[in-house]
Coordinates of C-alpha atoms and ligand atoms in Angstrom, one line a residue:
X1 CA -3.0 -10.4 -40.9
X2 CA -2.5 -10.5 -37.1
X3 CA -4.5 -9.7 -34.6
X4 CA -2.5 -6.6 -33.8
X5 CA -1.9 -5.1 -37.4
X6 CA -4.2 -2.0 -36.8
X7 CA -2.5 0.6 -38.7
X8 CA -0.7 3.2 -36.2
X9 CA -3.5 6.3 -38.3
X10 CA -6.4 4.3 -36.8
X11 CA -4.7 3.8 -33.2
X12 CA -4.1 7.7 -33.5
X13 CA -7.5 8.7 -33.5
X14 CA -8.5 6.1 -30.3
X15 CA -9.9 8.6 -27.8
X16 CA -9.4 5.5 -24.8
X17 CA -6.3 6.7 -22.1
X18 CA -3.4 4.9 -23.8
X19 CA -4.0 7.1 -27.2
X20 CA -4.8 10.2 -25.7
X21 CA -2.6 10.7 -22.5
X22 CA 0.7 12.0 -24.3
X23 CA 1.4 14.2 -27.3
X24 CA 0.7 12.6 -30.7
X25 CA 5.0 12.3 -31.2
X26 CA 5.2 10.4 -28.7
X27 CA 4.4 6.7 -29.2
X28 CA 2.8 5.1 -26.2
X29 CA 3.7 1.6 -25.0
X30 CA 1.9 2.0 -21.5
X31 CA -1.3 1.5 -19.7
X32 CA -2.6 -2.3 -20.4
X33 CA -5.1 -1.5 -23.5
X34 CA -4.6 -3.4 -26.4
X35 CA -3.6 -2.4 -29.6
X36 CA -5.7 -4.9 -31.3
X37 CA -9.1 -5.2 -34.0
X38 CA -12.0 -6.3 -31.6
X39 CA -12.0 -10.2 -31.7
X40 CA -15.0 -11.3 -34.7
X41 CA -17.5 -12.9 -31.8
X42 CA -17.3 -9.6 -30.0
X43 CA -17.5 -7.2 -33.2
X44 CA -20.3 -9.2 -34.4
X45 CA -22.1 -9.4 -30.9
X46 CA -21.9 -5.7 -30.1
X47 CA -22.4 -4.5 -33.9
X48 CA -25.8 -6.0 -33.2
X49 CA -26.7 -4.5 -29.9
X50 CA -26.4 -1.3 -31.6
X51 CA -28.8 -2.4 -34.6
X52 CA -31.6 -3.6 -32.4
X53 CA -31.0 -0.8 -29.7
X54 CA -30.1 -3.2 -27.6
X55 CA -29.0 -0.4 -24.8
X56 CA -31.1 -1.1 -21.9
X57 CA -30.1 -2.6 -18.6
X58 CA -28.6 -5.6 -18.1
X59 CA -31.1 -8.9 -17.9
X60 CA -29.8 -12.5 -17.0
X61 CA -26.7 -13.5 -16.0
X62 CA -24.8 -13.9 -19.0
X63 CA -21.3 -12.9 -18.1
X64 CA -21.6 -15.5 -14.8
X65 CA -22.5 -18.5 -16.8
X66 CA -20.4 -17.7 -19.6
X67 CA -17.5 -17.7 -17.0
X68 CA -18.7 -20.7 -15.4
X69 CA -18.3 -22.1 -18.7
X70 CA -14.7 -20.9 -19.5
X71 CA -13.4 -21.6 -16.0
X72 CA -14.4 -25.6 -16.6
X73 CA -13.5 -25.9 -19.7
X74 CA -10.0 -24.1 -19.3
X75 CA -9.2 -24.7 -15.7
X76 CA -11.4 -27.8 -14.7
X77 CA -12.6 -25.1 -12.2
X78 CA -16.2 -26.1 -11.1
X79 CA -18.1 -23.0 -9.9
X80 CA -21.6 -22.7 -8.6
X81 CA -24.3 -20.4 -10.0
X82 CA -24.5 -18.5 -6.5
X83 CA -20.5 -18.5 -6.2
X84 CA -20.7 -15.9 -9.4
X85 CA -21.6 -12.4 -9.5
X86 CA -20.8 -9.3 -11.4
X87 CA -18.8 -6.0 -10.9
X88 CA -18.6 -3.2 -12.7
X89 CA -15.2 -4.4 -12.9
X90 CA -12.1 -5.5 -10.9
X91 CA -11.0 -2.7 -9.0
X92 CA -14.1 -1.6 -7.7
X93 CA -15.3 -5.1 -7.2
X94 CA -11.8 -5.2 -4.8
X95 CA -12.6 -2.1 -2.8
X96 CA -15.9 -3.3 -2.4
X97 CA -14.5 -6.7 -0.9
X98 CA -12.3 -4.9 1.4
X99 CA -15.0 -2.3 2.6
X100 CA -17.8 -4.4 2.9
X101 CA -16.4 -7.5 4.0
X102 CA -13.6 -6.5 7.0
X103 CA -13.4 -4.9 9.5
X104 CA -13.5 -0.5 10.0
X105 CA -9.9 -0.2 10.8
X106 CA -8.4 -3.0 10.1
X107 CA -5.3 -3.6 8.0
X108 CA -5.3 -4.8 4.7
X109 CA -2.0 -6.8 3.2
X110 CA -0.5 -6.8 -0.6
X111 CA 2.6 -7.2 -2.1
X112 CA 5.2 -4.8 -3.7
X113 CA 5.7 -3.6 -6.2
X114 CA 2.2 -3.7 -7.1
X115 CA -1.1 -2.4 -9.5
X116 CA -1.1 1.3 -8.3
X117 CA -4.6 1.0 -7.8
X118 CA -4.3 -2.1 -5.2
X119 CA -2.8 1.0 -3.0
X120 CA -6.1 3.0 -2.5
X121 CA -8.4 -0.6 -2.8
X122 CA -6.4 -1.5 0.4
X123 CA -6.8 1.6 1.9
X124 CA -10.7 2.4 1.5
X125 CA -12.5 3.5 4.8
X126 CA -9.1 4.6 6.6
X127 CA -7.8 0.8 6.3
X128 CA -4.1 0.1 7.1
X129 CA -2.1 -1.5 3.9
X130 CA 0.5 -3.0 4.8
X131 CA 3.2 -4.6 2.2
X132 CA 5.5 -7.9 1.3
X133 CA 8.1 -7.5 -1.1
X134 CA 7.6 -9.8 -3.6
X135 CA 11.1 -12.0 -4.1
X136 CA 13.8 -10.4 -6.7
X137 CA 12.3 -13.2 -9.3
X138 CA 8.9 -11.7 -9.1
X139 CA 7.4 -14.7 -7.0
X140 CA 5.0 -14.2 -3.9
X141 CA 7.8 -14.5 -0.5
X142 CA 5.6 -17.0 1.8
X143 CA 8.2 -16.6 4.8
X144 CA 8.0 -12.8 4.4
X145 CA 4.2 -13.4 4.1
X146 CA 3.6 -15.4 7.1
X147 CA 5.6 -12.7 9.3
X148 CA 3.6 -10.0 7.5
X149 CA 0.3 -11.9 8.9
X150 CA 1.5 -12.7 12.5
X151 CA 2.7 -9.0 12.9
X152 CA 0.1 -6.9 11.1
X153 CA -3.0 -9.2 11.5
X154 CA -4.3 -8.0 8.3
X155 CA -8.3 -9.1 7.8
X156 CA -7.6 -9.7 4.0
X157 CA -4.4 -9.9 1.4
X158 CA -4.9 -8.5 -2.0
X159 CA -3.4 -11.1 -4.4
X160 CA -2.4 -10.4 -7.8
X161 CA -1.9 -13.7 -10.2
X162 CA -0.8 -13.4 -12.8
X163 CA 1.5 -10.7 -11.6
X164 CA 1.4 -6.8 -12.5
X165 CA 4.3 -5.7 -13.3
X166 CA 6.1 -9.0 -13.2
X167 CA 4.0 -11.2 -15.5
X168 CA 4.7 -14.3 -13.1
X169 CA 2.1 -16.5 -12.5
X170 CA 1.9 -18.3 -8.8
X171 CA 2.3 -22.1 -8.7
X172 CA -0.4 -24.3 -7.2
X173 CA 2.1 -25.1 -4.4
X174 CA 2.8 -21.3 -3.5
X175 CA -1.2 -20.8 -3.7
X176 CA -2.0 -24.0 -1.3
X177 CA 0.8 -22.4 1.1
X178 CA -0.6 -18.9 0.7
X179 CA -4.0 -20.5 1.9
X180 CA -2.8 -22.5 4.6
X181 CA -0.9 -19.2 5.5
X182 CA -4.2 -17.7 4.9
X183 CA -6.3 -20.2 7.5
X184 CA -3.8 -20.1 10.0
X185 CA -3.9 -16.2 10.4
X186 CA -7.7 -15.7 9.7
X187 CA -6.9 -13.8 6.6
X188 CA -9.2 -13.5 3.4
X189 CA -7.6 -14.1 0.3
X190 CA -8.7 -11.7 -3.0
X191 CA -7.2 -12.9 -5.9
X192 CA -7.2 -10.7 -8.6
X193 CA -7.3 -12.6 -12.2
X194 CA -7.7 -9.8 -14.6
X195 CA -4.7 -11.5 -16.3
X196 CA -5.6 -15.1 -16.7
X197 CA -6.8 -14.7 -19.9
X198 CA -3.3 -13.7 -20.9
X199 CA -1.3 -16.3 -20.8
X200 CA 1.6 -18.3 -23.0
X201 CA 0.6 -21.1 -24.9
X202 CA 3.5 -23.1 -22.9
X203 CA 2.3 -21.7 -19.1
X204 CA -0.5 -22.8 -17.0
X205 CA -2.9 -21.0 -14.7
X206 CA -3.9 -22.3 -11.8
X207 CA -7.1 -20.1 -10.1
X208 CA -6.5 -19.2 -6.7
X209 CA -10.3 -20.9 -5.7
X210 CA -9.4 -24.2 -7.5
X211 CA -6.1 -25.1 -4.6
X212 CA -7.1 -26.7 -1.4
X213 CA -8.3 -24.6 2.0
X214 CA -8.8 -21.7 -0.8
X215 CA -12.7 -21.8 0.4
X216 CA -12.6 -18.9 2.0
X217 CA -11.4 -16.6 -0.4
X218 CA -12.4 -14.4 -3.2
X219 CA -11.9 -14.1 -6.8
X220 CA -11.6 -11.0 -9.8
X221 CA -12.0 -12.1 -12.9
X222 CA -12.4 -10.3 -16.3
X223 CA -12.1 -10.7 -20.1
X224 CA -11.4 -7.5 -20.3
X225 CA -7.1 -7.6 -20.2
X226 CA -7.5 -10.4 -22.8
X227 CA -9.7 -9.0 -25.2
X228 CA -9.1 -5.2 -24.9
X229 CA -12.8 -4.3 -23.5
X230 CA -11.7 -2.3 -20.1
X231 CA -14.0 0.6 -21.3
X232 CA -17.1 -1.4 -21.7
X233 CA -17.0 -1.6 -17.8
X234 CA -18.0 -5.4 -16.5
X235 CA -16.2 -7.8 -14.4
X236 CA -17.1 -10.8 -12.0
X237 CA -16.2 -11.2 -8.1
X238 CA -16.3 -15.2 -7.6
X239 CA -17.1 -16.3 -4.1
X240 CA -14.9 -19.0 -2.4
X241 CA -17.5 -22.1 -1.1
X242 CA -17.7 -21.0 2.1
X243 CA -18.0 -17.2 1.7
X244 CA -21.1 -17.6 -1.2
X245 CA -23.4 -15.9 1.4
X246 CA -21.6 -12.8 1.9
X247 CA -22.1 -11.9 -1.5
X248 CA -25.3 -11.1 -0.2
X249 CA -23.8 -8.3 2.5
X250 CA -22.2 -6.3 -0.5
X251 CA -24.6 -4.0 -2.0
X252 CA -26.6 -3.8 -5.5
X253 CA -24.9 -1.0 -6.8
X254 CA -21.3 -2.5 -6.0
X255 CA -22.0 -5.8 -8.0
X256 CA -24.5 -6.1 -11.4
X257 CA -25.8 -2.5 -10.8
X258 CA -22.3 -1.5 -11.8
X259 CA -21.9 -3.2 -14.9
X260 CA -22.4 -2.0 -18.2
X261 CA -25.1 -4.0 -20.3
X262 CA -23.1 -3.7 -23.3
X263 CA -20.0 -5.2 -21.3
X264 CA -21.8 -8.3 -20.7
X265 CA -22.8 -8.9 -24.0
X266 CA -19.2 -8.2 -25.2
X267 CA -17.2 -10.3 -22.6
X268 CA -19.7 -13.0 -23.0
X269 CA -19.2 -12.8 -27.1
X270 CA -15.6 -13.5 -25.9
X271 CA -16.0 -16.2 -23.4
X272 CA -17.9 -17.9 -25.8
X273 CA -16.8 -17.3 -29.1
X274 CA -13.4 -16.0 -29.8
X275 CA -11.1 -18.7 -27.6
X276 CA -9.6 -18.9 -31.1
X277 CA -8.6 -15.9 -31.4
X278 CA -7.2 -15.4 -27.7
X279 CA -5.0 -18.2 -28.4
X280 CA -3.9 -16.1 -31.8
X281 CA -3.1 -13.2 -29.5
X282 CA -1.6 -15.2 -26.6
X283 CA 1.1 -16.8 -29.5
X284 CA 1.6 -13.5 -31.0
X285 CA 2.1 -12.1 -27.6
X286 CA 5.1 -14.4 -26.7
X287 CA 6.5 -13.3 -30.0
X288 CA 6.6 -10.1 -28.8
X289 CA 8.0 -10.8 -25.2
X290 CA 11.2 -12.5 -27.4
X291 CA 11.2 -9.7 -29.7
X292 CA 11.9 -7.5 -27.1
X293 CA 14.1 -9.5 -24.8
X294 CA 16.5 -9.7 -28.1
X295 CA 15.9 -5.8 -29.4
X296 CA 16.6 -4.8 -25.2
X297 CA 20.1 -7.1 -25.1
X298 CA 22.4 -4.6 -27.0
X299 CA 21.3 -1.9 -24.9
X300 CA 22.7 -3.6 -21.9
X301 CA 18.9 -4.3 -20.7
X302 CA 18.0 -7.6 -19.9
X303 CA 14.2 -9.5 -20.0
X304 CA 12.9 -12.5 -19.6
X305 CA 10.1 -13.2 -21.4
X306 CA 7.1 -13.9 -18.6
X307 CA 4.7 -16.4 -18.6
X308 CA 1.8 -14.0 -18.4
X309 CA 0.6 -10.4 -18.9
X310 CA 1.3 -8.6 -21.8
X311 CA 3.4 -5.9 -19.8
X312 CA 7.0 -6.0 -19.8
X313 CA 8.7 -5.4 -16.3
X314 CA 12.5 -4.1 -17.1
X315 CA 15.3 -3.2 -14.7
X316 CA 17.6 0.1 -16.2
X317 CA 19.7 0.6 -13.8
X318 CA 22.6 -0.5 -16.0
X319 CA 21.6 2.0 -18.0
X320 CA 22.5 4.5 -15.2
X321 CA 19.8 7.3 -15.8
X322 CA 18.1 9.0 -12.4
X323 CA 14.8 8.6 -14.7
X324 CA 14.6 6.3 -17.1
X325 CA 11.2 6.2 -18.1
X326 CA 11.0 9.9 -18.1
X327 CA 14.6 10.3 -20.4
X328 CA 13.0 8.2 -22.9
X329 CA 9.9 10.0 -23.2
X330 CA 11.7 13.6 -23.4
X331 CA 14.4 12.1 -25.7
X332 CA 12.8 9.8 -27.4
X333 CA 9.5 10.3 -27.6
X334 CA 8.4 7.1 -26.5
X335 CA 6.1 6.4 -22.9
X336 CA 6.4 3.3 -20.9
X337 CA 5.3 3.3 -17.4
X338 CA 7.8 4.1 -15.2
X339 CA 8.5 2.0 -12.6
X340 CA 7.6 4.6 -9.9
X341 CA 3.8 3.6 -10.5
X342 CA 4.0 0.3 -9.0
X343 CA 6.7 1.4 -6.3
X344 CA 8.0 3.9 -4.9
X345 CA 11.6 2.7 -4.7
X346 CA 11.2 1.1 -8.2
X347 CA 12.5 4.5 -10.3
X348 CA 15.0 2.3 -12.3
X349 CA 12.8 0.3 -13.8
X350 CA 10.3 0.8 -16.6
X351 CA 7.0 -1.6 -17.6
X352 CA 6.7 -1.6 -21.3
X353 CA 2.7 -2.8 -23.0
X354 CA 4.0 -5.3 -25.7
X355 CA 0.2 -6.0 -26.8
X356 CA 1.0 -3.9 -30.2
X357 CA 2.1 -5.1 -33.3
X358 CA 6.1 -6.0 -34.3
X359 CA 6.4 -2.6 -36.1
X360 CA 5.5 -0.7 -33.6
X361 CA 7.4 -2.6 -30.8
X362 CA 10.9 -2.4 -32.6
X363 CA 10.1 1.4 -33.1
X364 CA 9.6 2.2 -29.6
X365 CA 12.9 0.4 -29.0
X366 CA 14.2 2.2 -31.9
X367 CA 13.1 5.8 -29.8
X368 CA 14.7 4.1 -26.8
X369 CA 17.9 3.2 -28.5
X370 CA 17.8 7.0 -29.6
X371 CA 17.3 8.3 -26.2
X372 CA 19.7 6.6 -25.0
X373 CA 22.6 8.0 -27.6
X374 CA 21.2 11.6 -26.6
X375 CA 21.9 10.9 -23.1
Ligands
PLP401 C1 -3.8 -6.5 -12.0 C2 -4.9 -5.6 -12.6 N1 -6.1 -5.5 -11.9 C3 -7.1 -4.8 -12.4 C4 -6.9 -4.0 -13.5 C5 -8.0 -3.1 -13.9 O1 -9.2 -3.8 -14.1 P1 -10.6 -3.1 -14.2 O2 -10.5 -2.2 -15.3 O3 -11.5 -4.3 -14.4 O4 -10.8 -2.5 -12.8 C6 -5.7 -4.0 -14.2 C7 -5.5 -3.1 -15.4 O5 -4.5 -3.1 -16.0 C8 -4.7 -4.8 -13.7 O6 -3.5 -4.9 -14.3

């Protein structure tokens, strides 16, 4: 058994966004939710919590030292107690970042294309977001960064590594130029890491607070991506060495007043207990990205497997469709994000969730292939 042989009736009756968004013919391949059992440490942790009641508010801080722990062991990244706090989870631990810690009116600068919800994170209080492309192979464009900074000024650049949509994950050499860049333009760096976790056997990760000069900046982390717990709300903002004291200035409710008790307990069940099993998913997962790379080649559609994410970033133009993502959900009943989400000039490409099993990724190529002879 895999990790991802849930059987397609039991997906079905998921009430979670990914399962309940479209029409039961269509087959959804979309937003970032896995399509996986829970991982045993996490079953077994929160099966628990609902037999003793265990429902109250959160107590000590599991999560932080149980991230502490993973980010050593995995990384060699050594963090301090008072560098870690929670979130209620990424996004919101983002927007707080940006509203509490810059500047009323200033601008804010992230890449394209990008997260959708980066765009309003950036944005929050009336801030300016300004964009960088990122380059055609899905890597961060340090020249085009650096003119980004000396025009616009911005008080903070919203990173994403690993990389949604691309599934590229930055070097340490493009992260120690992005926080030279970063020093030399009084910019604060927010890495978001929701996608560590998810990661090929054959890549590395490098966290943006373990590269030298990275001090100053911030850090989003999560188990969540990696162990399908987004709805069980928890996350972590991580505090570069010299900025530990303004996670005093961001308020209670914005950091652990946020998070949900029984996300704590699951993530840290995860952090603690199931590396195993995230490897088992990882190596299943670049299965997948090959599976797909070879089942998208006869269309004309070509992908190369990424080092990271479990979301598949594909160019259709060859295909020659005005929209693909929406021709192969009304012809083929199958939904993959369409490109549009992460950019707006991205409307030939589509981003397809791979974290499903085999059977269900060759049938939603299957759909697309029959889309595709309706056209
Ligand atoms: C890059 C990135 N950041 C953040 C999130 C959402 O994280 P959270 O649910 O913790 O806000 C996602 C979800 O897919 C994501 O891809």
């Amino acid at each position: 058994m895999t990790v991802f042989d849930v059987p397609l009736s039991q997906l079905r009756q998921r009430q979670s966004m990914k399962w309940t968004r479209y029409p039961p013919d269509v087959l959804p391949l979309w937003v970032a939710e896995l399509d996986a059992y829970l991982s045993p440490g996490v079953k077994a942790a929160l099966t628990r919590a609902v037999e003793i009641g265990d429902f109250g508010y959160h107590g000590a801080p599991i999560l932080e030292a149980a991230w502490r722990r993973y980010a050593a062991d995995t990384w060699g990244l050594s963090l301090a107690p008072e560098q870690v706090t929670g979130c209620g989870d990424v996004m919101s631990g983002m927007a707080a970042i940006v509203q509490h810690l810059t500047p009323a009116g200033s601008a804010i600068a992230t890449t394209t294309p990008i997260y959708r919800p980066f765009r309003p994170a950036g944005r929050v209080g009336g801030r300016r977001l300004v964009t960088c492309a990122m380059t055609p192979a899905g890597r961060l464009d340090l020249p085009g960064l650096a003119a980004l900074f000396e025009r616009e000024r911005p008080a903070a650049f919203l990173l994403c590594n690993p990389y949604n949509p691309y599934g590229s994950i930055a070097s340490p050499a493009e992260l120690a130029e992005l926080a030279a860049l970063a020093a030399a333009f009084d910019v604060t760096v927010v890495a978001d890491e929701i996608h560590a976790l998810v990661t090929d056997p054959a890549a590395s990760f490098t966290p943006y607070l373990a590269v030298p000069g990275a001090e100053t900046g911030f850090a989003l982390a999560s188990a969540s991506k990696g162990f399908g717990l987004a709805g069980l709300k928890a996350g972590l903002i991580i505090a570069g060495s010299k900025r530990t004291g303004d996670l005093d200035l961001l308020p209670y409710e914005s950091k652990t007043g946020a998070t949900s008790h029984l996300g704590l307990i699951a993530q840290t069940a995860a952090l603690d207990l199931d590396r195993d099993w995230l490897a088992d998913l990882n190596t299943e997962i670049t299965a997948h990205k090959r599976q797909l790379a070879k089942a998208l080649a006869p269309f004309g559609l070509s992908y190369e497997p990424s080092p990271a994410t479990y979301l598949a970033w594909v160019d259709c133009s060859p295909l020659g469709l005005t929209d693909p993502a929406g021709h192969f959900r009304l012809h083929g009943k199958v939904a993959f994000n369409p490109g549009t989400d992460y950019d707006e000039g991205a409307g030939q490409w589509i981003r397809i969730n791979v974290a499903t099993s085999s059977v269900i990724l060759a049938e939603a190529v299957r759909r697309l292939g029959a889309a595709l002879a309706a056209a």
